[in-house]
Amino acid sequence: MDIKLKLNGKAISAQCDADTILLDFLRERGCYSVKRGCDTSNCGLCTVLMDGKPILSCSMLAARADGHSIQTLEGLQEEAADFVGFIADQGADQCGFCNPGFVMNTIALLRENPDPTDDEIRAYLAGNLCRCSGYDGQLRGIRSYLNSRKG
Amino acid sequence: MITIQKYVRAQSLEEAWQLNQSKRNRIVGGMLWLRLGRGGVGTAIDLCDLGLNTIEETEDTFSIGAMATLRQLEQHEGLNAYCGGAVRNAVQDIVGVQFRNMATIGGSLWGRFGFSDVLTVFLAMDCQVELYKGGIVSLEDFADMKKDNDILVRLIVKKTPGKMVYTAMRNQRTDFPVITCALSNIGGEYRAVIGARPAKAMVIRDEKHLLPGDAKAFAAYAAENAPVDSNIRGSAAYRTHLIRVLVERAAKELGGM
């Protein structure tokens, strides 16, 4: 079937099968930041933004993205660059596998709530799993970024 | 993982219903549970073009379209003001924001899942569902109906005056609940709803009129009358104990004790 969507700001037309998963569709188009983790809608690794909202691309049919806007980390490098250094400074990204999902969901969080409390950060990022760090590094990194903005 | 031969965005409920009469075809909600299944789907029927993704508030009701997401429920100020935040409390620990941006109220209710926080919290309210062919049915009756080939169009929450509280026990945040509990006083009737028993949620009414006076006695009554079982998340005995604790806490939070 034919679908049309905006991928990282660029209009594309493509063909896909009825059961092509958005994650595979995006990786076939070079968006390798979108990773397959649990494949059961639980880990947040495959997070992308659809019309600005974070969703799990492992559980979305590509056909459903027809007519919508999809953003991956490849298209949001500049916005991510603001805070990923703070996360790295805390040693939060150890193996780094979960990082793209964390970064995408953090972008969504900060767009929705530019000055979140620690509890709001924990709640928003609860759907992103990390096997290395125990989450404190990510929290410290985001807090440190938010503090830096306040001067 | 399921395979899908054809994907159709239905342009009317009638078209969706016609397609859904074939056993090989399936309505797609958030697709989070469906995709974990096995086997083949002939046609995946998507309702996303039918304008069912809204929560409409009137003087007397909230009309929640089947394609409204759990995140919309969580963020809807009017709905949460009416229920004292019970809906927000019920959905906020369901996996993560990304998941809740996809999971739909229609899929959550249609599945009548044992683990459903969503079914639990709405059974505590004065709710009906609209089925395309079946018409308006109380949510409690719908929960007991066998799944058929009808289509759930919307959930209707009546603004019957009352108070409600939602609580649940999870082994860890974002996991399936070990037990879910909602307690309400709607239109003067006290009811406890217990889910994740692990069977689907059931309503226990305060037939002995123990509330508002005796929270402990009503909690014991609820625990006695909620059949429970064991699974990987907890034993039957643990669940019974949790019901006693959570119902008593909820009753005290509800007030009047």
Coordinates of C-alpha atoms in Angstrom, one line a residue:
Chain A
M1 CA 0.0 0.0 0.0
D2 CA 1.0 3.6 -0.6
I3 CA 1.5 6.0 2.3
K4 CA 2.5 9.6 2.5
L5 CA 4.0 11.2 5.6
K6 CA 6.4 13.8 6.8
L7 CA 9.6 12.3 8.1
N8 CA 11.8 14.7 10.0
G9 CA 10.2 17.6 8.2
K10 CA 10.5 16.1 4.7
A11 CA 7.4 14.9 2.8
I12 CA 7.9 11.3 1.6
S13 CA 5.7 8.8 -0.3
A14 CA 6.5 5.2 0.2
Q15 CA 5.1 1.7 -0.2
C16 CA 4.7 -0.7 2.7
D17 CA 2.9 -3.9 3.6
A18 CA -0.2 -3.7 5.7
D19 CA 1.7 -5.2 8.7
T20 CA 4.9 -3.2 8.3
I21 CA 5.8 -1.8 11.7
L22 CA 6.7 1.8 11.8
L23 CA 10.1 1.0 13.5
D24 CA 11.1 -1.2 10.5
F25 CA 9.8 1.4 8.1
L26 CA 12.0 4.1 9.7
R27 CA 15.1 2.0 10.0
E28 CA 14.8 1.1 6.3
R29 CA 15.0 4.8 5.7
G30 CA 18.2 5.3 7.6
C31 CA 16.7 6.3 11.0
Y32 CA 19.0 4.0 13.0
S33 CA 18.5 5.9 16.2
V34 CA 15.1 4.0 16.4
K35 CA 16.0 0.7 18.0
R36 CA 14.1 -2.5 18.7
G37 CA 14.4 -3.3 22.4
C38 CA 11.7 -5.4 24.2
D39 CA 9.4 -5.5 21.2
T40 CA 6.5 -5.7 23.6
S41 CA 5.7 -2.0 24.0
N42 CA 7.4 -1.7 27.4
C43 CA 10.9 -0.4 27.1
G44 CA 10.6 3.0 25.3
L45 CA 13.7 2.4 23.2
C46 CA 11.8 2.8 19.9
T47 CA 10.3 6.2 20.9
V48 CA 9.5 8.6 18.1
L49 CA 7.3 11.7 18.0
M50 CA 4.1 11.4 15.9
D51 CA 2.5 14.8 15.5
G52 CA 4.7 15.9 18.3
K53 CA 3.6 13.2 20.8
P54 CA 5.9 10.4 21.9
I55 CA 4.8 7.0 20.8
L56 CA 6.3 3.5 20.5
S57 CA 7.2 2.8 16.9
C58 CA 7.5 -0.9 17.6
S59 CA 3.8 -1.1 18.1
M60 CA 2.5 1.2 15.4
L61 CA 1.7 0.2 11.9
A62 CA 3.5 2.2 9.3
A63 CA 0.1 2.5 7.6
R64 CA -1.2 4.4 10.6
A65 CA 1.4 7.1 10.1
D66 CA -0.1 7.9 6.7
G67 CA -0.9 11.6 6.7
H68 CA 1.0 12.3 9.9
S69 CA 4.4 13.8 10.9
I70 CA 7.1 11.5 12.3
Q71 CA 10.2 12.8 14.0
T72 CA 13.2 10.7 15.0
L73 CA 16.4 11.7 16.8
E74 CA 18.0 12.2 13.4
G75 CA 15.7 15.2 12.9
L76 CA 16.0 16.6 16.4
Q77 CA 19.8 16.7 16.8
E78 CA 19.9 20.4 17.6
E79 CA 17.1 20.3 20.2
A80 CA 18.8 17.2 21.8
A81 CA 22.2 18.8 21.8
D82 CA 21.0 21.3 24.4
F83 CA 20.8 18.6 27.2
V84 CA 22.5 15.4 26.2
G85 CA 25.9 16.7 27.3
F86 CA 24.5 17.1 30.8
I87 CA 23.3 13.5 30.8
A88 CA 26.7 12.3 29.5
D89 CA 28.5 14.3 32.2
Q90 CA 26.6 12.3 34.8
G91 CA 27.8 9.0 33.2
A92 CA 24.1 8.1 32.7
D93 CA 24.6 6.7 29.2
Q94 CA 26.7 3.6 30.0
C95 CA 26.1 1.1 27.2
G96 CA 24.1 3.9 25.4
F97 CA 21.5 1.5 24.0
C98 CA 18.5 3.2 25.7
N99 CA 19.8 6.7 25.1
P100 CA 17.8 7.6 21.9
G101 CA 14.6 6.6 23.6
F102 CA 15.4 8.6 26.7
V103 CA 16.4 11.6 24.6
M104 CA 13.3 11.5 22.5
N105 CA 11.0 11.3 25.5
T106 CA 13.0 14.0 27.3
I107 CA 12.4 16.3 24.3
A108 CA 8.7 15.5 24.6
L109 CA 8.7 16.2 28.3
L110 CA 10.5 19.5 28.0
R111 CA 8.2 20.7 25.2
E112 CA 5.2 19.8 27.3
N113 CA 6.6 20.9 30.7
P114 CA 9.6 23.2 30.4
D115 CA 10.3 23.3 34.1
P116 CA 9.4 19.8 35.5
T117 CA 9.9 18.7 39.1
D118 CA 12.0 15.6 39.8
D119 CA 8.8 13.6 40.4
E120 CA 7.4 14.9 37.1
I121 CA 10.6 13.8 35.3
R122 CA 10.4 10.4 36.9
A123 CA 6.8 10.0 36.0
Y124 CA 7.3 11.1 32.4
L125 CA 10.3 8.9 31.8
A126 CA 8.8 5.9 33.6
G127 CA 8.3 4.2 30.3
N128 CA 12.0 4.2 29.4
L129 CA 13.9 1.3 30.7
C130 CA 17.7 1.3 31.4
R131 CA 19.5 -1.8 32.5
C132 CA 22.8 -0.1 33.3
S133 CA 22.3 3.0 35.3
G134 CA 19.4 2.8 37.8
Y135 CA 18.0 6.1 36.3
D136 CA 19.7 8.4 38.8
G137 CA 22.2 9.6 36.2
Q138 CA 19.5 10.5 33.7
L139 CA 17.6 12.4 36.5
R140 CA 20.7 14.2 37.6
G141 CA 21.6 15.1 34.0
I142 CA 18.2 16.6 33.3
R143 CA 18.1 18.4 36.6
S144 CA 21.6 19.8 35.9
Y145 CA 20.4 21.0 32.5
L146 CA 17.3 22.6 34.0
N147 CA 19.4 24.3 36.7
S148 CA 21.8 25.6 34.1
R149 CA 18.9 27.3 32.2
K150 CA 18.0 29.1 35.3
G151 CA 21.5 30.5 35.6
Chain B
M1 CA 3.6 -11.4 16.2
I2 CA 0.5 -11.3 14.1
T3 CA 0.5 -10.9 10.4
I4 CA -2.0 -8.6 8.6
Q5 CA -3.0 -9.0 5.0
K6 CA -4.9 -5.7 4.5
Y7 CA -5.3 -2.4 6.3
V8 CA -8.4 -0.4 6.0
R9 CA -9.3 3.0 7.5
A10 CA -13.0 2.7 7.7
Q11 CA -15.0 5.7 6.5
S12 CA -18.1 4.9 8.4
L13 CA -19.1 2.8 11.4
E14 CA -21.3 0.7 9.0
E15 CA -18.2 -0.1 6.9
A16 CA -16.2 -1.0 9.9
W17 CA -19.0 -3.2 11.2
Q18 CA -19.5 -5.0 7.9
L19 CA -15.8 -5.7 7.7
N20 CA -15.8 -6.8 11.3
Q21 CA -18.3 -9.6 10.6
S22 CA -15.6 -11.8 9.2
K23 CA -13.8 -13.7 12.0
R24 CA -10.5 -13.1 10.3
N25 CA -10.8 -9.4 10.5
R26 CA -10.0 -7.3 13.6
I27 CA -10.7 -3.8 14.8
V28 CA -7.4 -2.0 15.7
G29 CA -7.4 0.0 18.9
G30 CA -4.0 1.1 20.1
M31 CA -2.6 -2.2 18.7
L32 CA -0.5 -2.7 21.8
W33 CA -2.2 -5.9 22.9
L34 CA -3.3 -7.1 19.5
R35 CA 0.2 -7.1 18.1
L36 CA 1.4 -9.5 20.8
G37 CA -1.0 -12.1 19.6
R38 CA -0.3 -14.9 17.1
G39 CA -1.8 -15.8 13.8
G40 CA -3.1 -14.0 10.9
V41 CA -5.5 -11.1 10.6
G42 CA -7.3 -10.7 7.3
T43 CA -8.2 -7.0 7.5
A44 CA -7.1 -4.7 10.2
I45 CA -9.9 -2.2 10.6
D46 CA -8.8 1.2 11.8
L47 CA -11.4 3.6 13.2
C48 CA -9.0 6.5 13.3
D49 CA -10.8 8.5 10.6
L50 CA -14.2 8.4 12.4
G51 CA -13.7 11.3 14.8
L52 CA -13.8 9.0 17.8
N53 CA -10.7 10.4 19.4
T54 CA -12.3 13.1 21.5
I55 CA -13.7 13.6 25.0
E56 CA -16.8 15.8 24.8
E57 CA -18.2 17.3 28.0
T58 CA -21.8 18.3 28.3
E59 CA -23.8 19.5 31.3
D60 CA -24.7 15.9 32.2
T61 CA -22.0 13.6 30.7
F62 CA -18.6 13.0 29.4
S63 CA -18.7 11.3 26.0
I64 CA -15.4 9.5 25.4
G65 CA -14.8 8.3 21.9
A66 CA -13.5 4.8 21.5
M67 CA -10.2 6.1 20.0
A68 CA -9.5 8.5 22.8
T69 CA -6.2 7.6 24.4
L70 CA -5.4 6.9 28.0
R71 CA -3.2 10.0 27.9
Q72 CA -6.2 12.1 27.0
L73 CA -8.1 10.6 30.0
E74 CA -5.1 11.4 32.2
Q75 CA -4.9 15.0 31.1
H76 CA -8.6 15.9 30.8
E77 CA -9.3 18.5 33.4
G78 CA -13.1 18.3 33.4
L79 CA -13.2 14.5 33.8
N80 CA -10.6 14.5 36.5
A81 CA -12.3 17.3 38.4
Y82 CA -15.5 15.3 38.3
C83 CA -13.9 12.1 39.7
G84 CA -11.4 13.7 42.0
G85 CA -8.4 12.6 40.0
A86 CA -9.5 8.9 40.1
V87 CA -9.1 8.4 36.4
R88 CA -5.6 10.1 36.4
N89 CA -4.6 7.9 39.3
A90 CA -5.9 4.8 37.5
V91 CA -3.9 5.3 34.3
Q92 CA -0.8 7.1 35.3
D93 CA 1.2 4.0 36.0
I94 CA 0.2 2.1 32.9
V95 CA 3.6 1.5 31.3
G96 CA 4.7 5.0 30.1
V97 CA 3.6 8.2 28.4
Q98 CA 4.4 6.8 25.0
F99 CA 2.2 3.7 25.6
R100 CA -0.6 5.9 27.0
N101 CA -0.5 8.0 23.9
M102 CA -1.4 4.9 21.9
A103 CA -3.6 2.8 24.1
T104 CA -7.3 3.6 23.5
I105 CA -10.3 3.5 25.9
G106 CA -12.1 1.4 23.3
G107 CA -9.4 -1.3 23.2
S108 CA -9.0 -1.2 27.0
L109 CA -12.7 -1.7 27.6
W110 CA -13.4 -4.1 24.7
G111 CA -10.8 -6.5 26.0
R112 CA -12.4 -6.7 29.4
F113 CA -8.9 -7.6 30.6
G114 CA -8.4 -8.9 34.1
F115 CA -5.6 -6.5 34.7
S116 CA -7.4 -3.4 33.6
D117 CA -7.1 -0.3 35.7
V118 CA -9.4 1.4 33.2
L119 CA -12.3 -1.0 33.6
T120 CA -11.9 -0.9 37.3
V121 CA -12.1 2.9 37.6
F122 CA -15.0 3.3 35.3
L123 CA -17.1 0.6 36.9
A124 CA -17.0 2.7 40.0
M125 CA -18.9 5.4 38.1
D126 CA -22.3 5.7 36.5
C127 CA -21.2 4.6 33.0
Q128 CA -22.6 3.2 29.8
V129 CA -21.1 2.1 26.6
E130 CA -22.5 2.7 23.1
L131 CA -22.3 -0.3 20.8
Y132 CA -22.9 0.3 17.2
K133 CA -25.6 -2.4 16.8
G134 CA -26.2 -3.1 20.5
G135 CA -27.1 0.4 21.5
I136 CA -26.5 1.8 24.9
V137 CA -25.6 -0.7 27.6
S138 CA -24.5 -0.2 31.2
L139 CA -20.7 -0.7 31.6
E140 CA -21.4 -3.3 34.2
D141 CA -23.6 -5.4 31.9
F142 CA -21.1 -4.9 29.0
A143 CA -18.3 -6.2 31.3
D144 CA -20.3 -9.5 31.6
M145 CA -21.2 -9.8 27.9
K146 CA -19.3 -12.2 25.7
K147 CA -17.2 -10.6 23.0
D148 CA -19.0 -10.5 19.7
N149 CA -18.5 -8.7 16.4
D150 CA -20.1 -5.4 17.4
I151 CA -18.2 -2.1 17.7
L152 CA -17.7 -0.1 20.9
V153 CA -18.3 3.5 19.8
R154 CA -18.0 5.5 23.0
L155 CA -18.0 5.4 26.8
I156 CA -20.6 7.7 28.4
V157 CA -19.8 8.8 31.9
K158 CA -22.8 10.4 33.6
K159 CA -22.0 13.2 36.0
T160 CA -24.0 11.7 38.8
P161 CA -23.0 13.5 41.9
G162 CA -20.6 11.6 44.1
K163 CA -17.1 10.9 45.1
M164 CA -14.6 8.2 44.1
V165 CA -11.1 7.0 45.0
Y166 CA -8.8 4.8 43.0
T167 CA -5.9 2.8 44.3
A168 CA -3.9 -0.2 43.1
M169 CA -0.9 -2.3 44.2
R170 CA 1.9 -3.0 41.8
N171 CA 5.1 -4.9 42.4
Q172 CA 6.8 -2.0 40.7
R173 CA 5.7 1.1 38.8
T174 CA 4.6 0.5 35.2
D175 CA 4.1 -3.3 35.9
F176 CA 0.6 -4.9 35.7
P177 CA -1.2 -4.4 38.9
V178 CA -1.4 -7.2 41.5
I179 CA -4.8 -5.8 42.5
T180 CA -6.9 -2.8 41.5
C181 CA -9.4 -1.1 43.7
A182 CA -11.9 1.7 43.2
L183 CA -14.4 2.9 45.8
S184 CA -17.2 5.3 45.1
N185 CA -20.3 6.8 46.6
I186 CA -22.3 7.7 43.5
G187 CA -25.9 8.9 43.9
G188 CA -25.8 7.7 47.5
E189 CA -24.7 4.1 46.7
Y190 CA -21.4 2.9 47.9
R191 CA -19.6 0.4 45.7
A192 CA -16.1 -1.1 45.7
V193 CA -14.7 -2.4 42.4
I194 CA -11.9 -5.0 42.6
G195 CA -9.9 -6.0 39.6
A196 CA -6.7 -7.9 38.7
R197 CA -8.1 -10.6 41.0
P198 CA -6.5 -11.7 38.5
A199 CA -9.9 -12.1 36.8
K200 CA -11.7 -9.0 35.5
A201 CA -13.0 -6.3 37.7
M202 CA -16.2 -6.9 39.7
V203 CA -18.5 -4.6 41.6
I204 CA -19.3 -5.2 45.2
R205 CA -22.1 -3.1 46.6
D206 CA -22.5 -2.1 50.2
E207 CA -25.6 -4.1 50.6
K208 CA -25.2 -4.3 54.4
H209 CA -24.9 -0.5 54.7
L210 CA -21.6 -0.6 56.5
L211 CA -20.5 2.7 55.0
P212 CA -19.9 5.4 55.8
G213 CA -19.6 4.2 59.4
D214 CA -17.3 1.2 59.4
A215 CA -14.5 1.2 56.8
K216 CA -12.9 -1.9 58.4
A217 CA -16.1 -4.0 58.2
F218 CA -16.8 -3.0 54.6
A219 CA -13.2 -3.9 53.7
A220 CA -13.6 -7.3 55.3
Y221 CA -16.9 -7.7 53.5
A222 CA -15.3 -6.8 50.1
A223 CA -12.4 -9.2 50.8
E224 CA -14.9 -12.0 51.6
N225 CA -16.9 -11.4 48.4
A226 CA -14.2 -11.0 45.8
P227 CA -13.1 -14.3 44.5
V228 CA -9.3 -14.3 43.9
D229 CA -6.7 -16.6 42.4
S230 CA -2.9 -16.8 42.3
N231 CA -0.6 -16.0 39.4
I232 CA 3.0 -14.9 38.9
R233 CA 2.3 -11.5 40.5
G234 CA 0.8 -12.7 43.7
S235 CA -1.0 -15.4 45.6
A236 CA -4.7 -15.6 46.3
A237 CA -4.1 -15.1 50.0
Y238 CA -2.0 -12.0 49.3
R239 CA -4.6 -10.5 47.0
T240 CA -7.3 -11.1 49.7
H241 CA -5.1 -9.3 52.2
L242 CA -4.5 -6.4 49.8
I243 CA -8.2 -6.0 49.2
R244 CA -8.8 -5.6 52.9
V245 CA -6.1 -3.0 53.2
L246 CA -6.8 -1.1 50.0
V247 CA -10.6 -0.9 50.5
E248 CA -10.2 0.3 54.1
R249 CA -7.7 3.0 53.0
A250 CA -9.9 4.0 50.1
A251 CA -13.0 4.2 52.3
K252 CA -11.1 6.4 54.8
E253 CA -9.9 8.6 51.9
L254 CA -13.4 8.8 50.5
G255 CA -14.4 10.4 53.8
G256 CA -17.2 10.2 56.2
M257 CA -15.6 7.4 58.3

